[in-house]
């Protein structure tokens, strides 16, 4: 922060060249004739020798907060450099001090007089206004300008190559303030500043920084340099009527306390206010002789947050400050950070000069051919000479790197000091306490920047941290940062002047002039806010047609309205320029078609199953009947007989299991197992069939072929939408439906007429509308219409506000509270509770049961049958192998085997007919034969 003193008039940038000529006309440089040959002069032979004395200039206001600290520091630096034999050996530095006296005009005069002395470098100025002017001069004369106080961000390194800032750029300070504003979630600030180069450009940088945080400077409160107390009071009264309560004060240190004094009288230093000061305030406080004796000044600043240049707390710094305090002829008892930057500026020049001279640098001066006096001219332009080695000296300065009292002195590509950092102070009591730091390396932190520089950069939101703050009014509760403007203007709330669905919002003869579900929700939410909201409802629309909601959002974004309350849908293109609250009603687009009851046909009993299901079921009935017959044929006499009788038995048994009325009882273990599983499957199939058939006989069928949005878009017939709805734009832009297919309908009567007449008679095939409207429409028409398909968009209704309005956030919290305590549902039931349309419907074959519904059951019975047959045939083959007679056996007992024996061949060569004959025998007969053969074999072995 630099000193920019209050003057009657500020030197404007567009008049700088004219001012330069005027000064030269008034100035008679007598010193030119009297100048001694101290500085080495260039001649035809070039550079002669290392100079014994080099002059440097110092340009600042002596009697100022910054000047009183900087002057002793500059003199101390000169003494230290001259006393150091390792720096500039054999060369002594002389400093020429010039006082700008708080005047842009006199500052420019002093700068020109300083240039007459052939100084190799200038320390200063502290004023950005003067820096803008004389930077043009030093650019021409090639004299580096090391400013320890000019913090204006617009002092560009490209425009002013010889201007070198040895303090922090206000660009970084404004980004630090923006991070602080974002940390406390404020969205608007009011900037109070002096209307000069430094003030305007600083606030401009603040606006850019806040914009990146989705915040803004809502008002720029500027006052002229030298403004009276009355002017400042009027300005503060004006900003006090505005919404924002976060003030950023960017003024001059010599008169900034006057603003706080007036603010306190106006009651602007109390609870709810936020004051953020730039580094001018710590410069004042650090310069006070004794805080205890300045209690009146401290009482003005309670709760203020201030930014101070961060300088590491090193022993070197402490020793230097102690040394300055011990000086007897000083103008201040304490010293601020500008003293450190001024001291390091001299050492920067010394280090650069030392390297420059060691490399044979030229410190001579020569006349500038551009600057010459014409005949009769009194300007004496020839007295201003160009430094021959200025360009090379400038490069040595920019490459210098050392650790000074203020920290590391090193420049980046933009000629800006690296590692910009600030202390964040909270003023309270008779002093201040540090609540954190800011650096461009890690943002807000409670850890010193020197420690964080050893770690990777991290400016994430989760890494931002500050200690607690005591705000104005001695409260630790973070101020909301805004109030409703105290200017007598209520909140202008637009309400859609609808002609349909008046349950949601409509005009009312009684105060407040509107009514409906949306109004009651808004009023209930506002009543939960901890502050009053003066409001005025304004009907939007002509009342003959539903208004255009996109136009409503546009008017809101243009600040023609403050808010919109009603059935406003939250969609993407609207959120780009207005803010919405939390949705208070779920919404989305659905398709509505008419319903009619269709009588059941004589073939309805076939409809519960699909064709595939019927075929597979019939196949499994037959398959299970065959499996049971195979398993029971050898054991159960009921499954024996002539082939005709056995085929009849299979079909009868299979069909009778459907009704659990089969008379044939299985006797084999495998048969019983298969039958039990099959009866379970039949039970499930019967139950499902009965339920599906019952539903089919009582269901209402859709009279439309539309099944949802997909089938609707693929057709070519007319589609109805509500007047003023966003559905038209959505259908055209997103679903590529031709505009000629879309019909705008005004109200519910138009809905009924269009759906009833159908496309053949000039009606519509279906209507696309938002779910809340559709639910109310269906309820009011006794469920003669129905939605089809799924809701194909997801959205909601919310209250709309201007961009970054803090009221949107508070109302969102209130809406959530209404939802949690049940009040939102009560309001819904008050306005929208109708009988629900719960009639079931079916479309196409969606009600039919398919094979996939029973696939697991069929798989289960199939596996059971396979396992049973496998076990059965393994058992049969084992018996068949034993049943085969020995080769020498001639005959078999006639009672046991009435027919000739055919078991003399081996099983591998047996005919299929023999096997079938074996399978056809009863299980008891087979066992008797095997028992007889076993006895005969034993008799043969004994004989």
mmCIF file with all atom_site columns, N, CA and C in Angstrom, residues 489-538:
data_model
loop_
_atom_site.group_PDB
_atom_site.id
_atom_site.type_symbol
_atom_site.label_atom_id
_atom_site.label_alt_id
_atom_site.label_comp_id
_atom_site.label_asym_id
_atom_site.label_entity_id
_atom_site.label_seq_id
_atom_site.pdbx_PDB_ins_code
_atom_site.Cartn_x
_atom_site.Cartn_y
_atom_site.Cartn_z
_atom_site.occupancy
_atom_site.B_iso_or_equiv
_atom_site.pdbx_formal_charge
_atom_site.auth_seq_id
_atom_site.auth_comp_id
_atom_site.auth_asym_id
_atom_site.auth_atom_id
_atom_site.pdbx_PDB_model_num
ATOM 1   N N  . UNK A 1 489 ? -38.122 0.174   -0.526  1.00 0.00 ? 489 UNK A N  1
ATOM 2   C CA . UNK A 1 489 ? -38.600 -0.562  -1.684  1.00 0.00 ? 489 UNK A CA 1
ATOM 3   C C  . UNK A 1 489 ? -38.790 -2.027  -1.317  1.00 0.00 ? 489 UNK A C  1
ATOM 4   N N  . UNK A 1 490 ? -39.997 -2.557  -1.425  1.00 0.00 ? 490 UNK A N  1
ATOM 5   C CA . UNK A 1 490 ? -40.211 -3.975  -1.125  1.00 0.00 ? 490 UNK A CA 1
ATOM 6   C C  . UNK A 1 490 ? -39.688 -4.861  -2.252  1.00 0.00 ? 490 UNK A C  1
ATOM 7   N N  . UNK A 1 491 ? -39.600 -6.129  -1.980  1.00 0.00 ? 491 UNK A N  1
ATOM 8   C CA . UNK A 1 491 ? -39.167 -7.101  -2.975  1.00 0.00 ? 491 UNK A CA 1
ATOM 9   C C  . UNK A 1 491 ? -40.248 -7.233  -4.040  1.00 0.00 ? 491 UNK A C  1
ATOM 10  N N  . UNK A 1 492 ? -39.874 -7.041  -5.286  1.00 0.00 ? 492 UNK A N  1
ATOM 11  C CA . UNK A 1 492 ? -40.824 -7.126  -6.397  1.00 0.00 ? 492 UNK A CA 1
ATOM 12  C C  . UNK A 1 492 ? -40.926 -8.584  -6.850  1.00 0.00 ? 492 UNK A C  1
ATOM 13  N N  . UNK A 1 493 ? -42.054 -9.212  -6.544  1.00 0.00 ? 493 UNK A N  1
ATOM 14  C CA . UNK A 1 493 ? -42.219 -10.640 -6.810  1.00 0.00 ? 493 UNK A CA 1
ATOM 15  C C  . UNK A 1 493 ? -43.243 -10.822 -7.926  1.00 0.00 ? 493 UNK A C  1
ATOM 16  N N  . UNK A 1 494 ? -42.809 -11.426 -9.007  1.00 0.00 ? 494 UNK A N  1
ATOM 17  C CA . UNK A 1 494 ? -43.703 -11.700 -10.131 1.00 0.00 ? 494 UNK A CA 1
ATOM 18  C C  . UNK A 1 494 ? -44.445 -13.008 -9.883  1.00 0.00 ? 494 UNK A C  1
ATOM 19  N N  . UNK A 1 495 ? -45.765 -12.989 -10.163 1.00 0.00 ? 495 UNK A N  1
ATOM 20  C CA . UNK A 1 495 ? -46.613 -14.171 -10.019 1.00 0.00 ? 495 UNK A CA 1
ATOM 21  C C  . UNK A 1 495 ? -47.298 -14.424 -11.358 1.00 0.00 ? 495 UNK A C  1
ATOM 22  N N  . UNK A 1 496 ? -47.165 -15.629 -11.930 1.00 0.00 ? 496 UNK A N  1
ATOM 23  C CA . UNK A 1 496 ? -47.807 -15.907 -13.227 1.00 0.00 ? 496 UNK A CA 1
ATOM 24  C C  . UNK A 1 496 ? -49.323 -15.731 -13.142 1.00 0.00 ? 496 UNK A C  1
ATOM 25  N N  . UNK A 1 497 ? -49.866 -14.952 -14.059 1.00 0.00 ? 497 UNK A N  1
ATOM 26  C CA . UNK A 1 497 ? -51.317 -14.713 -14.120 1.00 0.00 ? 497 UNK A CA 1
ATOM 27  C C  . UNK A 1 497 ? -51.937 -15.788 -15.015 1.00 0.00 ? 497 UNK A C  1
ATOM 28  N N  . UNK A 1 498 ? -52.188 -16.962 -14.413 1.00 0.00 ? 498 UNK A N  1
ATOM 29  C CA . UNK A 1 498 ? -52.620 -18.128 -15.160 1.00 0.00 ? 498 UNK A CA 1
ATOM 30  C C  . UNK A 1 498 ? -54.121 -18.063 -15.480 1.00 0.00 ? 498 UNK A C  1
ATOM 31  N N  . UNK A 1 499 ? -54.517 -18.850 -16.522 1.00 0.00 ? 499 UNK A N  1
ATOM 32  C CA . UNK A 1 499 ? -55.920 -19.006 -16.867 1.00 0.00 ? 499 UNK A CA 1
ATOM 33  C C  . UNK A 1 499 ? -56.370 -20.451 -16.672 1.00 0.00 ? 499 UNK A C  1
ATOM 34  N N  . UNK A 1 500 ? -55.460 -21.338 -16.304 1.00 0.00 ? 500 UNK A N  1
ATOM 35  C CA . UNK A 1 500 ? -55.791 -22.739 -16.051 1.00 0.00 ? 500 UNK A CA 1
ATOM 36  C C  . UNK A 1 500 ? -55.017 -23.220 -14.839 1.00 0.00 ? 500 UNK A C  1
ATOM 37  N N  . UNK A 1 501 ? -55.524 -24.317 -14.260 1.00 0.00 ? 501 UNK A N  1
ATOM 38  C CA . UNK A 1 501 ? -54.906 -24.884 -13.065 1.00 0.00 ? 501 UNK A CA 1
ATOM 39  C C  . UNK A 1 501 ? -54.708 -23.807 -12.002 1.00 0.00 ? 501 UNK A C  1
ATOM 40  N N  . UNK A 1 502 ? -55.775 -23.132 -11.672 1.00 0.00 ? 502 UNK A N  1
ATOM 41  C CA . UNK A 1 502 ? -55.714 -22.013 -10.732 1.00 0.00 ? 502 UNK A CA 1
ATOM 42  C C  . UNK A 1 502 ? -55.451 -22.470 -9.303  1.00 0.00 ? 502 UNK A C  1
ATOM 43  N N  . UNK A 1 503 ? -55.504 -23.772 -9.061  1.00 0.00 ? 503 UNK A N  1
ATOM 44  C CA . UNK A 1 503 ? -55.173 -24.265 -7.723  1.00 0.00 ? 503 UNK A CA 1
ATOM 45  C C  . UNK A 1 503 ? -53.716 -23.972 -7.366  1.00 0.00 ? 503 UNK A C  1
ATOM 46  N N  . UNK A 1 504 ? -52.859 -23.869 -8.371  1.00 0.00 ? 504 UNK A N  1
ATOM 47  C CA . UNK A 1 504 ? -51.442 -23.627 -8.100  1.00 0.00 ? 504 UNK A CA 1
ATOM 48  C C  . UNK A 1 504 ? -51.166 -22.154 -7.817  1.00 0.00 ? 504 UNK A C  1
ATOM 49  N N  . UNK A 1 505 ? -51.699 -21.270 -8.618  1.00 0.00 ? 505 UNK A N  1
ATOM 50  C CA . UNK A 1 505 ? -51.523 -19.841 -8.404  1.00 0.00 ? 505 UNK A CA 1
ATOM 51  C C  . UNK A 1 505 ? -52.584 -19.098 -9.204  1.00 0.00 ? 505 UNK A C  1
ATOM 52  N N  . UNK A 1 506 ? -53.162 -18.076 -8.590  1.00 0.00 ? 506 UNK A N  1
ATOM 53  C CA . UNK A 1 506 ? -54.194 -17.313 -9.285  1.00 0.00 ? 506 UNK A CA 1
ATOM 54  C C  . UNK A 1 506 ? -54.352 -15.952 -8.620  1.00 0.00 ? 506 UNK A C  1
ATOM 55  N N  . UNK A 1 507 ? -55.084 -15.091 -9.284  1.00 0.00 ? 507 UNK A N  1
ATOM 56  C CA . UNK A 1 507 ? -55.371 -13.754 -8.773  1.00 0.00 ? 507 UNK A CA 1
ATOM 57  C C  . UNK A 1 507 ? -56.412 -13.832 -7.665  1.00 0.00 ? 507 UNK A C  1
ATOM 58  N N  . UNK A 1 508 ? -56.276 -12.943 -6.695  1.00 0.00 ? 508 UNK A N  1
ATOM 59  C CA . UNK A 1 508 ? -57.205 -12.938 -5.569  1.00 0.00 ? 508 UNK A CA 1
ATOM 60  C C  . UNK A 1 508 ? -57.613 -11.494 -5.264  1.00 0.00 ? 508 UNK A C  1
ATOM 61  N N  . UNK A 1 509 ? -58.864 -11.315 -4.877  1.00 0.00 ? 509 UNK A N  1
ATOM 62  C CA . UNK A 1 509 ? -59.346 -9.974  -4.537  1.00 0.00 ? 509 UNK A CA 1
ATOM 63  C C  . UNK A 1 509 ? -58.827 -9.503  -3.178  1.00 0.00 ? 509 UNK A C  1
ATOM 64  N N  . UNK A 1 510 ? -58.534 -10.448 -2.321  1.00 0.00 ? 510 UNK A N  1
ATOM 65  C CA . UNK A 1 510 ? -58.073 -10.106 -0.975  1.00 0.00 ? 510 UNK A CA 1
ATOM 66  C C  . UNK A 1 510 ? -56.559 -10.005 -0.944  1.00 0.00 ? 510 UNK A C  1
ATOM 67  N N  . UNK A 1 511 ? -56.032 -9.242  0.020   1.00 0.00 ? 511 UNK A N  1
ATOM 68  C CA . UNK A 1 511 ? -54.577 -9.158  0.154   1.00 0.00 ? 511 UNK A CA 1
ATOM 69  C C  . UNK A 1 511 ? -53.998 -10.552 0.438   1.00 0.00 ? 511 UNK A C  1
ATOM 70  N N  . UNK A 1 512 ? -52.814 -10.847 -0.102  1.00 0.00 ? 512 UNK A N  1
ATOM 71  C CA . UNK A 1 512 ? -51.891 -9.950  -0.823  1.00 0.00 ? 512 UNK A CA 1
ATOM 72  C C  . UNK A 1 512 ? -52.147 -9.852  -2.314  1.00 0.00 ? 512 UNK A C  1
ATOM 73  N N  . UNK A 1 513 ? -53.338 -10.289 -2.782  1.00 0.00 ? 513 UNK A N  1
ATOM 74  C CA . UNK A 1 513 ? -53.677 -10.148 -4.186  1.00 0.00 ? 513 UNK A CA 1
ATOM 75  C C  . UNK A 1 513 ? -53.493 -11.403 -4.997  1.00 0.00 ? 513 UNK A C  1
ATOM 76  N N  . UNK A 1 514 ? -52.893 -12.432 -4.424  1.00 0.00 ? 514 UNK A N  1
ATOM 77  C CA . UNK A 1 514 ? -52.690 -13.701 -5.115  1.00 0.00 ? 514 UNK A CA 1
ATOM 78  C C  . UNK A 1 514 ? -52.945 -14.832 -4.122  1.00 0.00 ? 514 UNK A C  1
ATOM 79  N N  . UNK A 1 515 ? -53.224 -16.014 -4.637  1.00 0.00 ? 515 UNK A N  1
ATOM 80  C CA . UNK A 1 515 ? -53.453 -17.172 -3.789  1.00 0.00 ? 515 UNK A CA 1
ATOM 81  C C  . UNK A 1 515 ? -53.072 -18.425 -4.556  1.00 0.00 ? 515 UNK A C  1
ATOM 82  N N  . UNK A 1 516 ? -53.077 -19.534 -3.833  1.00 0.00 ? 516 UNK A N  1
ATOM 83  C CA . UNK A 1 516 ? -52.768 -20.805 -4.464  1.00 0.00 ? 516 UNK A CA 1
ATOM 84  C C  . UNK A 1 516 ? -51.723 -21.587 -3.691  1.00 0.00 ? 516 UNK A C  1
ATOM 85  N N  . UNK A 1 517 ? -51.487 -22.788 -4.167  1.00 0.00 ? 517 UNK A N  1
ATOM 86  C CA . UNK A 1 517 ? -50.531 -23.680 -3.504  1.00 0.00 ? 517 UNK A CA 1
ATOM 87  C C  . UNK A 1 517 ? -49.136 -23.062 -3.451  1.00 0.00 ? 517 UNK A C  1
ATOM 88  N N  . UNK A 1 518 ? -48.658 -22.531 -4.557  1.00 0.00 ? 518 UNK A N  1
ATOM 89  C CA . UNK A 1 518 ? -47.303 -21.963 -4.617  1.00 0.00 ? 518 UNK A CA 1
ATOM 90  C C  . UNK A 1 518 ? -47.173 -20.760 -3.688  1.00 0.00 ? 518 UNK A C  1
ATOM 91  N N  . UNK A 1 519 ? -48.205 -19.949 -3.602  1.00 0.00 ? 519 UNK A N  1
ATOM 92  C CA . UNK A 1 519 ? -48.164 -18.769 -2.740  1.00 0.00 ? 519 UNK A CA 1
ATOM 93  C C  . UNK A 1 519 ? -48.092 -19.184 -1.277  1.00 0.00 ? 519 UNK A C  1
ATOM 94  N N  . UNK A 1 520 ? -48.884 -20.171 -0.904  1.00 0.00 ? 520 UNK A N  1
ATOM 95  C CA . UNK A 1 520 ? -48.867 -20.616 0.492   1.00 0.00 ? 520 UNK A CA 1
ATOM 96  C C  . UNK A 1 520 ? -47.518 -21.207 0.878   1.00 0.00 ? 520 UNK A C  1
ATOM 97  N N  . UNK A 1 521 ? -46.898 -21.939 -0.052  1.00 0.00 ? 521 UNK A N  1
ATOM 98  C CA . UNK A 1 521 ? -45.567 -22.491 0.231   1.00 0.00 ? 521 UNK A CA 1
ATOM 99  C C  . UNK A 1 521 ? -44.555 -21.371 0.422   1.00 0.00 ? 521 UNK A C  1
ATOM 100 N N  . UNK A 1 522 ? -44.603 -20.359 -0.446  1.00 0.00 ? 522 UNK A N  1
ATOM 101 C CA . UNK A 1 522 ? -43.667 -19.249 -0.341  1.00 0.00 ? 522 UNK A CA 1
ATOM 102 C C  . UNK A 1 522 ? -43.868 -18.472 0.960   1.00 0.00 ? 522 UNK A C  1
ATOM 103 N N  . UNK A 1 523 ? -45.113 -18.196 1.299   1.00 0.00 ? 523 UNK A N  1
ATOM 104 C CA . UNK A 1 523 ? -45.386 -17.455 2.525   1.00 0.00 ? 523 UNK A CA 1
ATOM 105 C C  . UNK A 1 523 ? -44.930 -18.238 3.756   1.00 0.00 ? 523 UNK A C  1
ATOM 106 N N  . UNK A 1 524 ? -45.151 -19.542 3.750   1.00 0.00 ? 524 UNK A N  1
ATOM 107 C CA . UNK A 1 524 ? -44.721 -20.361 4.880   1.00 0.00 ? 524 UNK A CA 1
ATOM 108 C C  . UNK A 1 524 ? -43.204 -20.382 4.995   1.00 0.00 ? 524 UNK A C  1
ATOM 109 N N  . UNK A 1 525 ? -42.509 -20.420 3.860   1.00 0.00 ? 525 UNK A N  1
ATOM 110 C CA . UNK A 1 525 ? -41.044 -20.418 3.889   1.00 0.00 ? 525 UNK A CA 1
ATOM 111 C C  . UNK A 1 525 ? -40.503 -19.075 4.372   1.00 0.00 ? 525 UNK A C  1
ATOM 112 N N  . UNK A 1 526 ? -41.108 -17.985 3.912   1.00 0.00 ? 526 UNK A N  1
ATOM 113 C CA . UNK A 1 526 ? -40.668 -16.648 4.337   1.00 0.00 ? 526 UNK A CA 1
ATOM 114 C C  . UNK A 1 526 ? -40.863 -16.471 5.839   1.00 0.00 ? 526 UNK A C  1
ATOM 115 N N  . UNK A 1 527 ? -41.934 -17.027 6.374   1.00 0.00 ? 527 UNK A N  1
ATOM 116 C CA . UNK A 1 527 ? -42.200 -16.899 7.816   1.00 0.00 ? 527 UNK A CA 1
ATOM 117 C C  . UNK A 1 527 ? -41.169 -17.620 8.661   1.00 0.00 ? 527 UNK A C  1
ATOM 118 N N  . UNK A 1 528 ? -40.423 -18.543 8.060   1.00 0.00 ? 528 UNK A N  1
ATOM 119 C CA . UNK A 1 528 ? -39.384 -19.258 8.802   1.00 0.00 ? 528 UNK A CA 1
ATOM 120 C C  . UNK A 1 528 ? -38.053 -18.521 8.806   1.00 0.00 ? 528 UNK A C  1
ATOM 121 N N  . UNK A 1 529 ? -37.927 -17.465 7.987   1.00 0.00 ? 529 UNK A N  1
ATOM 122 C CA . UNK A 1 529 ? -36.674 -16.719 7.928   1.00 0.00 ? 529 UNK A CA 1
ATOM 123 C C  . UNK A 1 529 ? -36.505 -15.885 9.191   1.00 0.00 ? 529 UNK A C  1
ATOM 124 N N  . UNK A 1 530 ? -35.262 -15.709 9.626   1.00 0.00 ? 530 UNK A N  1
ATOM 125 C CA . UNK A 1 530 ? -35.021 -14.950 10.863  1.00 0.00 ? 530 UNK A CA 1
ATOM 126 C C  . UNK A 1 530 ? -35.059 -13.439 10.663  1.00 0.00 ? 530 UNK A C  1
ATOM 127 N N  . UNK A 1 531 ? -35.559 -12.986 9.538   1.00 0.00 ? 531 UNK A N  1
ATOM 128 C CA . UNK A 1 531 ? -35.610 -11.548 9.265   1.00 0.00 ? 531 UNK A CA 1
ATOM 129 C C  . UNK A 1 531 ? -36.845 -11.270 8.412   1.00 0.00 ? 531 UNK A C  1
ATOM 130 N N  . UNK A 1 532 ? -37.369 -10.065 8.478   1.00 0.00 ? 532 UNK A N  1
ATOM 131 C CA . UNK A 1 532 ? -38.559 -9.732  7.690   1.00 0.00 ? 532 UNK A CA 1
ATOM 132 C C  . UNK A 1 532 ? -38.219 -9.543  6.214   1.00 0.00 ? 532 UNK A C  1
ATOM 133 N N  . UNK A 1 533 ? -39.158 -9.877  5.364   1.00 0.00 ? 533 UNK A N  1
ATOM 134 C CA . UNK A 1 533 ? -38.979 -9.720  3.920   1.00 0.00 ? 533 UNK A CA 1
ATOM 135 C C  . UNK A 1 533 ? -40.133 -8.868  3.389   1.00 0.00 ? 533 UNK A C  1
ATOM 136 N N  . UNK A 1 534 ? -39.951 -7.563  3.260   1.00 0.00 ? 534 UNK A N  1
ATOM 137 C CA . UNK A 1 534 ? -41.002 -6.738  2.652   1.00 0.00 ? 534 UNK A CA 1
ATOM 138 C C  . UNK A 1 534 ? -41.177 -7.126  1.189   1.00 0.00 ? 534 UNK A C  1
ATOM 139 N N  . UNK A 1 535 ? -42.396 -7.368  0.760   1.00 0.00 ? 535 UNK A N  1
ATOM 140 C CA . UNK A 1 535 ? -42.620 -7.912  -0.570  1.00 0.00 ? 535 UNK A CA 1
ATOM 141 C C  . UNK A 1 535 ? -43.894 -7.350  -1.192  1.00 0.00 ? 535 UNK A C  1
ATOM 142 N N  . UNK A 1 536 ? -43.881 -7.364  -2.489  1.00 0.00 ? 536 UNK A N  1
ATOM 143 C CA . UNK A 1 536 ? -45.024 -6.893  -3.268  1.00 0.00 ? 536 UNK A CA 1
ATOM 144 C C  . UNK A 1 536 ? -45.226 -7.857  -4.434  1.00 0.00 ? 536 UNK A C  1
ATOM 145 N N  . UNK A 1 537 ? -46.422 -8.439  -4.532  1.00 0.00 ? 537 UNK A N  1
ATOM 146 C CA . UNK A 1 537 ? -46.720 -9.383  -5.601  1.00 0.00 ? 537 UNK A CA 1
ATOM 147 C C  . UNK A 1 537 ? -47.196 -8.629  -6.831  1.00 0.00 ? 537 UNK A C  1
ATOM 148 N N  . UNK A 1 538 ? -46.616 -8.984  -7.960  1.00 0.00 ? 538 UNK A N  1
ATOM 149 C CA . UNK A 1 538 ? -46.953 -8.344  -9.224  1.00 0.00 ? 538 UNK A CA 1
ATOM 150 C C  . UNK A 1 538 ? -47.371 -9.435  -10.199 1.00 0.00 ? 538 UNK A C  1
#
